[in-house]
Each structure stands twice: as C-alpha cells, then as structure tokens.
Amino acid sequence: MVATENVAREYKVIGTRPIRPDGLEKVTGSAVYGADIKMPGLVWGAVLRSPHAHARINRLDVSGVSAKPGVLAVMTAEDLPEAEDKVVDLGEGDIDFHYASQRIMASGKVIFRGQPLVAVAATDANTAKEALKLVEVEYEVLKPVINVHEAMATDAPLVLEDLTGDHLGEEVSNTNVAKHFLHEFGDVDAGFASASTIVEHEYDLSTVHQGYIEPHNATAIWNMNNHITIWTSTQGSFAARRQTAGLLDVPESKVKVVPLEIGGGFGGKIPVYLEPIAAVLSKKCGRPVKLLMDRGSVFESTGPTPGAWLRVKMGVDKSGRITAGEADIRFEAGAFPGSPVGAAAKCVFACYDIPNTKVDGYDVIVNKTKTAAYRAPGATQAAFAVETIVDEICDKMGMDRLEFRLLNASHEGTRRSDGPRFPRIGNIEVVEAAKASPHWNAPLEREGPDGRKRGRGFASGYWFNVGLKSSVSMSLNDDGTVALVEGSTDIGGTRASIAMQAAEVLGVSAEDVLPTVVDTDSVGFTDVTGGSRVCFATGAAACAAAQNLIKEMIKRAAMIWEIAEGDVKFEDGNFFAKSDPELKLSFKQLAGRIEDTGGPVTATASVNMEDDRGGFGAHIVDLEIDPDTGKTDVVRYTVVQDAGKAIHPAYVEGQMQGGAVQGVGWALNEEYFMDDSGAMKNSSFLDYRLPTSLDLPPIETIIVEVANPDHPFGVRGVGETPIVPPVGAIANAIYDALGIRLCRTPMNPGRILEALSSGNGK
Amino acid sequence: MATVFIPLPLRKYTAGQQQVVVEGKTLRELVDNLEANFIGIKEKIVRDGRLRPGLSAVVDGRPTRRGLLQPIGEDSEIHFLPSIAGG
C-alpha cells in the first residue's frame, strides 16, 4: 500500500479487515432477497413484452385474459396516469416521467424489443404466464435503428416522434439525436498545428450489460388507505420511491420502499422497472403482487451500458507534451434520451493535462432498451480510445509509456475538457506506483507455449465519484454496542465500512457497531448507492452521527459525576473528568449506566456532500494469445488505484478486482449480438459470455492513498474507477503481443484473426 | 468578481463571449447579475426558482449541492454543465 499525506494517523479500526456483518446470513442462505418474499395472500404477476424493436400497435385486446380462471388483474398503459413532461433529480441523473412511463408500459407504439405491453396478476406464476398468451396484439412492424450510424442517417426512421432535440441549444424536431453538446477550451486548431505527432482513430463499442446475477424483482401492496409498500432489489430505496410515486402520481409520502439484499447492480438497479407494475396490479386486485424478471428480459428490457462510436484525435509536440485533444463521442441512449455521454465527455481526457481540447457529445435514440448507468458509465468507452492513442503516440515517438503519462499527467489545477479545474487528485501517485510495481518491473517472456504470443498493456482511467445526501441514525444499547441505521443499500460491503467509520469515532470495535439497512420510513433521505459515494458520504454521515452520540454521552457522564459538561472529555473510547483523574468510564461502562440519566441515547446526522474529488486508477495486464485461434488468456493483471483512505482494505481490493474482471469481459467477450430486426440473439448467460474465475488469474492490487481533505478519514470512492482502464489496457496488450491495433469491442478471437489475416500483425 | 464560463448554447446571450466576469455573493445573485447584463440568459439557467433540471452548476471545480444558495467567492470559477449520471 502506498500512502501519501494525512493518512499516517494511527487508527484502531480503520484499515483493518473485520468479518462482514452480513456474511453469515449470505453464506448460510438466510439473507432475504426479492425472490424469497412470501406473505399472506400473495399473488404473482407476469409481463407481456414486445417481440419487435419498432412497431405500431394497431390493436391490443386483453378481454380474453380477464376471463381466464385464476387471473385477478390485468394492466395496460391505460392504467398508468398521464405522465407529465417533468424531469426530476434522482441524485445520480434525472428521470423524465413522460418517457419513463412509456418505458414501463408501451402505448401506441413499441420502440424496443422487450418493452412491456400488458401485465397480469394471477393466483400462481404459471397461470399468470399462461394468461399472457390470451392477449391479442396486431403490430405494424417498422424499420428499427439499432446503432448511432443508422439513427443519425438523414433518412433514418424516427424512434420518438415527439422528441425535441437540443442541438447546441437549438430546439430540433424530426431527429433521433436528443442532445448535441460541445465543450471547447483553448485553441484546438493551434494545438494540432504545433504538434509533431498526431494520431486519430475511430472506435466502435458494443452494448454490454452489467451482468448482475440477481434479476430484477418487486413485490407491492397497495393498501385500501392508499399507502403503497414495495419490497425490491434496488440501489436506492428513496430513488425507487421517487420514481414509483412520480409514475403513479401519488405523493412520495404514500410510498414506502423496503430494500432487500441485492445481488449486484453496478448502476443497473437505479431505475425502476417492475415496481410500478406490481403496485398497479395490487391496487386492481387488492392483494400483494410479486414479479420476478427472467434473464432474457433483464438483457432486453433493463438498462445496459450503451453501444458507442467515438473519433478521438490527439497531438503531441517534439518534447512529448500533448498539445491538443479532440473527441467526437456518440452514445446510444436506447429508446429514450439519457445516455452517459456527458460523463464520457467529462472523463475522456481527464488523465492528461492538455491545453487545447474540444469534445462533441451526442445522445442518440435507437430502438434498444434504454441504457442505464454501468460502473463509471461512459468513462470506459472514452478511456479505450484515449489510452490506445496514447500508447500509439509513445510508439511513434519512441517514448516510455509511463514516462509519457507522467510527463503529461493531470494534477491539481489542470482544466478538464468539460471546463472545471481539478482539486487535489492522485493521478501522478497512481502512475508512479504502477511504475514501481512488481508487475511492471517483471520481465515478460514474449513467446508462450505452442507458438502463443505474449504482450503487456497499460492504461490509466478516471472517474469523478459523487457526494450527495446520506442519513444515519444511531442508538446506544446498554451493553455498549451501537445500533446503526442507514439508508444506503449495501452492494459492495458498505455495512462494514460505514460501521467501521462509526466505530473509529466512538472508540469501540467494529463488531460493536451493528449496521442495518432500513426502509424509506425508517431513516432520513439517502441518495442512491452509486457514483462510488456510499463509503464517502454515508461514511461522513456516520462519523457525524457518532460525534453527536458522544456529545450526548458526555452530558450523561457529567450528570453521573455531577460535574459540568465542559469538564468531561472523550478520548480513546473513554470518558474522563478533566478535573478529577479518578473519574473515568469506558464507553461500555457508561452505556451500562445510561438508564438513570434521562432515557435512551440516540443520535442522527444527515449530510449533502460535494463530490469527492475523483479517483484515478492504472491497470497492467499480460496477455497470452494464440495467433492460430485468436484465443486470449489473461495471465497476469495488476490494479493500482487511489482510494484516499482504505477503510476496509479487503473490500477496496474486492472493488478493484471486480471492476477489472468486468472490464476484461467487456474487452474480450461481452456484447449484445443484435440481428437486423433489433433482436438480441444472445440474451442468456449461456451465450452472453461473462468471465468466470476459471478465466482469470488472481488479480493483484496496489492501493494508493492520497487523502481526500473533504472526508474525516480521507476516503475517496473506489467502486467505479476500476472498470475504466481494462478495455484500453487489453487493447494495448494485444497490440504489444501481435502488432494489431483493435478499435472495436469485443476483441474476441474472430476480430483478432480478422486483423491478423489482413496482414497487420507482427 | 467571479468568472463564469458560458456554454456554447448560451453564448448567443453574451454576444459570443466565452467567459464573463460577474459579481454575486451567491449563485442566485450571480445569475441575477448575469441577467442584468445579458437579458434572457437567466431563463436558460433557472426554472421555478431553482436550477433547471438537467443543469449542474460547478463552482470552483465542484458541482454545487446548494443550488442557487451556493456561496460564491471573490475569485470563484463557475461552469454550467449538463448534469450527468453515475453508476
């Protein structure tokens, strides 16, 4: 571990590796997930989805469904309130209820395959599914557009006929481009004119899915008093409440969301899909309704990360300084506006100090399911382009790849390509740690067994991380433990990291803080578990709540000792009287004497944190490639990342490793394989190839700690940065091994053989 | 006085100026002073008394969490950017 600045403080809990509080329940199968929900009177829902990517609905007849025995309710788009064209902040991105309502249930036209048309509730799951076969639909199939090239063609069919595009501030109709924006700083033309080396490429990236193992689910009760309770797998119970309430046109206070254990999300479980449907069906049949999504629907109807096309150009002068960078970034939004192209524009040149930059971003509507966030959304696509161009520049100039990156590294004060200047960041420290790493300094045998070729790749990456709102409540138990209640759903081990931060402040052990994630009625507003924010922002709320708890305990100690509050101090988990060294109570001792001092001791805190200054990572990968088959094996992989301060290093390492694995899959295997009709042909885990533990070596990690001054312990978010560099690093390793520069994902055996057969290889 | 970077769509209100210098102790004051100098620009930044949905104000490198109540320093740098999503 590499530490810099302010992180040399001695901690008792921070930096240790306690057993996760939810571990026992998860390994013994007693943890409750959405599929486990049972309750009296529960009935099952099922959803009929469009088989077409683009079609007009000429007739929809559900009369036969209602007549089927066992069917209790039928829902179509007519059962959703008229959604106003209103955009609401979800903390991490916005929701436009006009379009979100159409995503929940189609009306008049289907614009992506898998779009819901009809939902039913029935006494059992099979009856519900069988009932859907009685729905009569007549479609007029329309030509779909399934990538940005088709969507932006002059004669492209319109996906959203009512869309008004924002093209550099001008309102434009009859377009599939929802937004075109431009960031421009310095003089790009002059920058390129002063360059001695210029490299420019175009890149194509396929749509990929987060691949969370647990499918979406929702169970809802709409009570007679018009209160709705929803049990669901979500990254944000309050975000789910806001979306559901908005879509159903009920006050948020009438909706309670109970977050269950979550089997992965990575950004894909921020939008709601089934929750409003379950609620409407429940209202119609007066029973709790449960819906589970199958894997095919997860692929075709939820939010993957977008397919993208990019053109990136960079220029460097004779001294090795980057003089200009230009990017044209076009992202598939899916069937409704809102791709992460803005984030891509923010991150694209973020690792470098470039005086002249120009970035065009396009949010493009296509006949695919609406995209959602996926771990550092947009940044991986951008880094793929920039990091491979940087390597090519180094080759052309004969410069060392890491020396070049250090020479041009962004730092405090560097202006990002979207305008703002960086605060204190750890980019340089990360590249230096990579340069000093055992992996980078290990020799690489170029020839593997049976003629296989080896190559080493490197790439940097940036993700900005966010802050936002979090709330934490605590209550002191008489045995000296502290119950901690939080609203952040736990995807990556945050129960432990939040409890540890509270424990450090309270001077107790990690095991003495008992964290629970609760529903929206039981804790203050908390934004989504996303944007790498929970350990940072909810952790800060936990620290603040712990400080408040101590303030109250100081009052109680003063009462017991009959001295002034100002005469009591708290240090190392003990309360002392400043004026009398004999008066001392440990945290646990005082907890046991609270009863007679005025009742329970509780504390709360809420924060609204500014963004956490961002995280940088650098990845090193060694590949072994069979030039006869194109098969690629990852033989060594190292992740270097700035964590600010690693609260629970094992969880930080787990995030770094998990992000790298997802990036490896994105680079080498994963893609939405679409046919011309807009149907995904590989919508199962048999055909959509996620990497498994059998595909990968142990992933080495190096945690760099450049403290974040905005957090009590210096934390920076760590969840998203590790998926940014892998695609670029692997492309660079393929080039190093074979001499072929691939600019399209996935870089699978077919693409490698195709490139080799064109004669470009070494 | 604070420096405001004007995004391309709003430059028609500033006669093409990419940066303008404006007074204001809060973002609200700053936007009001922008409007006084560049009529029509406020409507593109503020709706119903708040920052427009989909728009993020970045003050000194950080997206503001206090909206129009955000304090502005004497030498602050302000950008208005599309708000963006994370994961």
Tab-separated table of C-alpha atoms in Angstrom, chain A residues 87 92-94 168-170 182-183 185 235 266-267 342-343 346 373 375 377 415 418-421 463-464 468 530-531 608-611 613 710 720, chain B residues 5 7-12 18-19 44 47 50 52-55 58-66 70 77 79-87:
chain	number	residue	atom	x	y	z
A	87	VAL	CA	-37.706	15.918	-15.137
A	92	GLU	CA	-27.285	10.491	-9.876
A	93	GLY	CA	-29.012	11.542	-13.060
A	94	ASP	CA	-32.558	12.584	-13.774
A	168	LEU	CA	-26.139	23.058	-29.227
A	169	GLY	CA	-29.022	24.961	-27.662
A	170	GLU	CA	-31.324	24.904	-30.672
A	182	LEU	CA	-19.797	20.863	-27.146
A	183	HIS	CA	-17.021	21.574	-24.659
A	185	PHE	CA	-11.202	25.145	-24.285
A	235	GLN	CA	-29.588	0.588	-5.426
A	266	PHE	CA	-23.471	-1.760	-10.845
A	267	GLY	CA	-25.808	1.108	-11.790
A	342	GLY	CA	-21.916	13.709	-20.606
A	343	ALA	CA	-19.820	11.634	-18.236
A	346	LYS	CA	-16.013	14.794	-18.629
A	373	ALA	CA	-25.583	3.514	-15.529
A	375	ARG	CA	-19.950	1.406	-13.206
A	377	PRO	CA	-20.722	4.997	-17.136
A	415	ARG	CA	-8.527	22.085	-16.509
A	418	ASP	CA	-15.542	19.978	-19.672
A	419	GLY	CA	-14.131	23.087	-18.004
A	420	PRO	CA	-13.651	22.797	-14.230
A	421	ARG	CA	-10.167	22.548	-12.766
A	463	TRP	CA	-13.942	8.524	-12.538
A	464	PHE	CA	-15.235	11.581	-10.753
A	468	LEU	CA	-24.849	13.688	-2.394
A	530	GLY	CA	-23.974	4.674	-6.865
A	531	GLY	CA	-21.343	7.088	-8.043
A	608	ASN	CA	-25.170	16.604	1.485
A	609	MET	CA	-21.607	16.116	0.374
A	610	GLU	CA	-19.892	17.794	-2.516
A	611	ASP	CA	-18.318	15.400	-4.975
A	613	ARG	CA	-12.599	14.954	-5.995
A	710	ASP	CA	-13.287	16.561	2.437
A	720	GLU	CA	-16.246	2.647	-10.372
B	5	PHE	CA	-17.764	30.168	-18.320
B	7	PRO	CA	-21.564	27.173	-22.501
B	8	LEU	CA	-21.995	27.352	-26.250
B	9	PRO	CA	-25.828	27.318	-26.246
B	10	LEU	CA	-25.892	30.413	-24.033
B	11	ARG	CA	-23.288	32.434	-25.897
B	12	LYS	CA	-25.950	33.971	-28.084
B	18	GLN	CA	-16.992	32.501	-23.632
B	19	GLN	CA	-16.155	33.955	-20.225
B	44	LYS	CA	-31.964	29.181	-19.557
B	47	ARG	CA	-36.751	27.448	-13.723
B	50	ARG	CA	-34.241	26.611	-8.942
B	52	ARG	CA	-33.162	23.970	-14.365
B	53	PRO	CA	-33.484	20.186	-14.284
B	54	GLY	CA	-30.650	18.595	-16.214
B	55	LEU	CA	-28.309	21.505	-15.490
B	58	VAL	CA	-19.983	23.702	-10.925
B	59	VAL	CA	-18.385	26.199	-8.564
B	60	ASP	CA	-14.622	26.024	-8.136
B	61	GLY	CA	-14.491	22.549	-9.598
B	62	ARG	CA	-17.326	21.028	-7.560
B	63	PRO	CA	-20.978	20.593	-8.550
B	64	THR	CA	-22.944	22.672	-6.078
B	65	ARG	CA	-25.169	20.863	-3.597
B	66	ARG	CA	-26.865	24.087	-2.520
B	70	GLN	CA	-24.336	28.269	-3.153
B	77	GLU	CA	-14.940	29.976	-11.312
B	79	HIS	CA	-19.407	26.426	-15.091
B	80	PHE	CA	-22.915	25.444	-16.136
B	81	LEU	CA	-22.836	21.868	-17.391
B	82	PRO	CA	-25.348	19.169	-18.261
B	83	SER	CA	-25.953	17.053	-15.159
B	84	ILE	CA	-24.699	13.547	-15.632
B	85	ALA	CA	-25.256	10.071	-14.353
B	86	GLY	CA	-23.080	7.680	-12.391
B	87	GLY	CA	-23.261	4.005	-11.598
